[in-house]
XYZ file of C-alpha atoms in Angstrom:
155
model
C 8.665 11.940 0.127
C 7.427 14.467 2.637
C 5.673 12.622 5.505
C 3.944 15.888 6.428
C 1.913 15.399 3.242
C 0.478 12.030 4.348
C -3.098 11.852 5.611
C -3.652 10.224 9.002
C -4.821 6.968 7.347
C -1.795 6.927 5.022
C 0.552 7.472 7.937
C -1.179 4.674 9.872
C -0.790 2.348 6.884
C 2.936 3.084 6.575
C 3.389 2.551 10.322
C 1.415 -0.707 10.181
C 3.561 -1.838 7.241
C 6.664 -1.082 9.326
C 5.254 -3.075 12.239
C 4.524 -5.956 9.876
C 8.125 -5.902 8.580
C 9.459 -6.025 12.139
C 6.924 -8.641 13.269
C 7.743 -10.913 10.332
C 11.483 -10.342 10.895
C 11.969 -9.190 7.307
C 15.031 -7.156 6.410
C 13.198 -4.566 4.327
C 9.745 -3.166 3.668
C 8.401 -4.459 0.382
C 5.321 -3.388 -1.572
C 3.524 -6.415 -0.127
C 3.809 -4.985 3.396
C 2.384 -1.640 2.313
C -0.485 -3.121 0.301
C -1.402 -5.487 3.133
C -1.435 -2.586 5.609
C -3.652 -0.558 3.265
C -6.066 -3.441 2.663
C -6.438 -4.321 6.335
C -7.453 -0.896 7.647
C -10.781 -1.135 9.492
C -13.535 0.340 7.323
C -10.769 1.655 5.102
C -11.183 3.125 1.665
C -9.009 0.479 -0.006
C -11.147 -2.427 1.222
C -14.267 -0.534 0.058
C -12.717 0.014 -3.363
C -11.648 -3.628 -3.638
C -15.233 -4.681 -2.867
C -16.522 -2.253 -5.523
C -14.301 -3.995 -8.079
C -15.777 -7.350 -7.053
C -12.764 -8.536 -5.067
C -13.114 -10.566 -1.869
C -11.015 -8.504 0.566
C -10.213 -11.453 2.822
C -8.961 -13.497 -0.130
C -6.951 -10.506 -1.382
C -5.323 -9.953 2.016
C -4.583 -13.680 2.311
C -2.923 -13.689 -1.119
C -0.757 -10.729 -0.120
C 0.137 -12.389 3.202
C 1.134 -15.542 1.311
C 3.625 -13.401 -0.637
C 4.856 -11.757 2.583
C 5.444 -15.188 4.108
C 7.806 -15.968 1.192
C 10.090 -13.057 2.102
C 13.210 -14.279 3.935
C 13.368 -13.712 7.681
C 16.496 -12.451 9.399
C 17.068 -13.505 12.998
C 19.961 -13.809 15.388
C 22.667 -11.532 16.657
C 23.308 -9.997 13.229
C 19.928 -8.262 13.220
C 19.418 -4.987 15.038
C 16.057 -5.002 16.780
C 13.495 -2.791 15.040
C 15.798 -1.870 12.142
C 14.875 -2.452 8.517
C 15.373 -0.986 5.067
C 12.832 0.342 2.603
C 12.947 -1.462 -0.750
C 13.696 0.711 -3.773
C 10.301 -0.065 -5.345
C 8.521 1.054 -2.140
C 10.504 4.291 -2.094
C 9.650 4.813 -5.765
C 5.965 4.137 -5.021
C 5.959 6.675 -2.172
C 7.397 9.343 -4.465
C 4.935 8.360 -7.216
C 2.049 8.608 -4.724
C 3.024 12.185 -3.939
C 3.105 12.999 -7.664
C -0.275 11.312 -8.145
C -1.751 13.439 -5.366
C -0.455 16.584 -7.085
C -1.795 15.397 -10.445
C -5.218 14.766 -8.877
C -4.973 18.260 -7.331
C -4.991 16.857 -3.798
C -3.114 18.623 -1.035
C -2.263 15.404 0.813
C -1.217 11.854 -0.064
C -4.120 9.580 0.777
C -4.391 5.789 0.856
C -5.709 5.633 -2.703
C -2.595 7.425 -3.956
C -0.362 4.878 -2.206
C -2.359 1.946 -3.601
C -2.437 3.422 -7.120
C 1.320 4.035 -7.040
C 2.001 0.359 -6.319
C -0.671 -0.721 -8.800
C 1.026 1.419 -11.455
C 4.449 -0.110 -10.912
C 4.157 -3.390 -8.990
C 7.047 -5.654 -8.074
C 6.945 -9.292 -9.199
C 4.965 -10.532 -6.168
C 2.356 -7.768 -6.335
C 2.038 -8.148 -10.101
C 1.123 -11.788 -9.436
C -1.498 -10.847 -6.804
C -3.027 -8.095 -8.958
C -3.153 -10.479 -11.910
C -4.794 -13.220 -9.812
C -7.576 -10.806 -8.886
C -7.724 -9.191 -12.353
C -7.070 -5.813 -10.776
C -5.584 -3.074 -12.887
C -5.242 0.684 -12.613
C -8.296 1.441 -14.790
C -10.578 -0.862 -12.805
C -9.375 0.650 -9.528
C -9.719 4.226 -10.824
C -13.287 3.509 -11.972
C -14.182 2.276 -8.473
C -12.435 5.295 -6.946
C -14.432 7.658 -9.167
C -17.740 6.177 -7.964
C -16.738 6.647 -4.311
C -14.825 9.897 -4.494
C -16.416 11.783 -7.363
C -14.757 15.141 -7.813
C -13.857 15.722 -4.166
C -10.284 16.513 -3.247
C -8.077 15.486 -0.329
C -7.529 18.716 1.571
C -6.967 17.542 5.135
């Protein structure tokens, strides 16, 4: 994935996910970290879209954090400070987000592309959260269409 193609909000979300990984002392960034970072952005598009689908954003974030809290922590001398890996499914989602942006004729990868990429191929924990909130790709795309219309991401 080309980070030069990320919008400012997407880049912030990835950085916040990284900070969450480090803060929680997890060994690798999982989809849960990325989705939590996307959902917690102040006045962010993802929280607006979740509301449009009838989802309580606070409850959604709490459910994701519950899954994050289940991820093993690594502490002690064996852990290099600030170092972590990116899970294969996160890497796959980042690549898929870039392809989604191209498919939607957007010049940059925005937060909705990142969210849709995970929603399209969630890991076990995120599948559980999405199922709990009855959130699927079609429902999310319908909400996105009402907010975005036919505009494109060009900056």
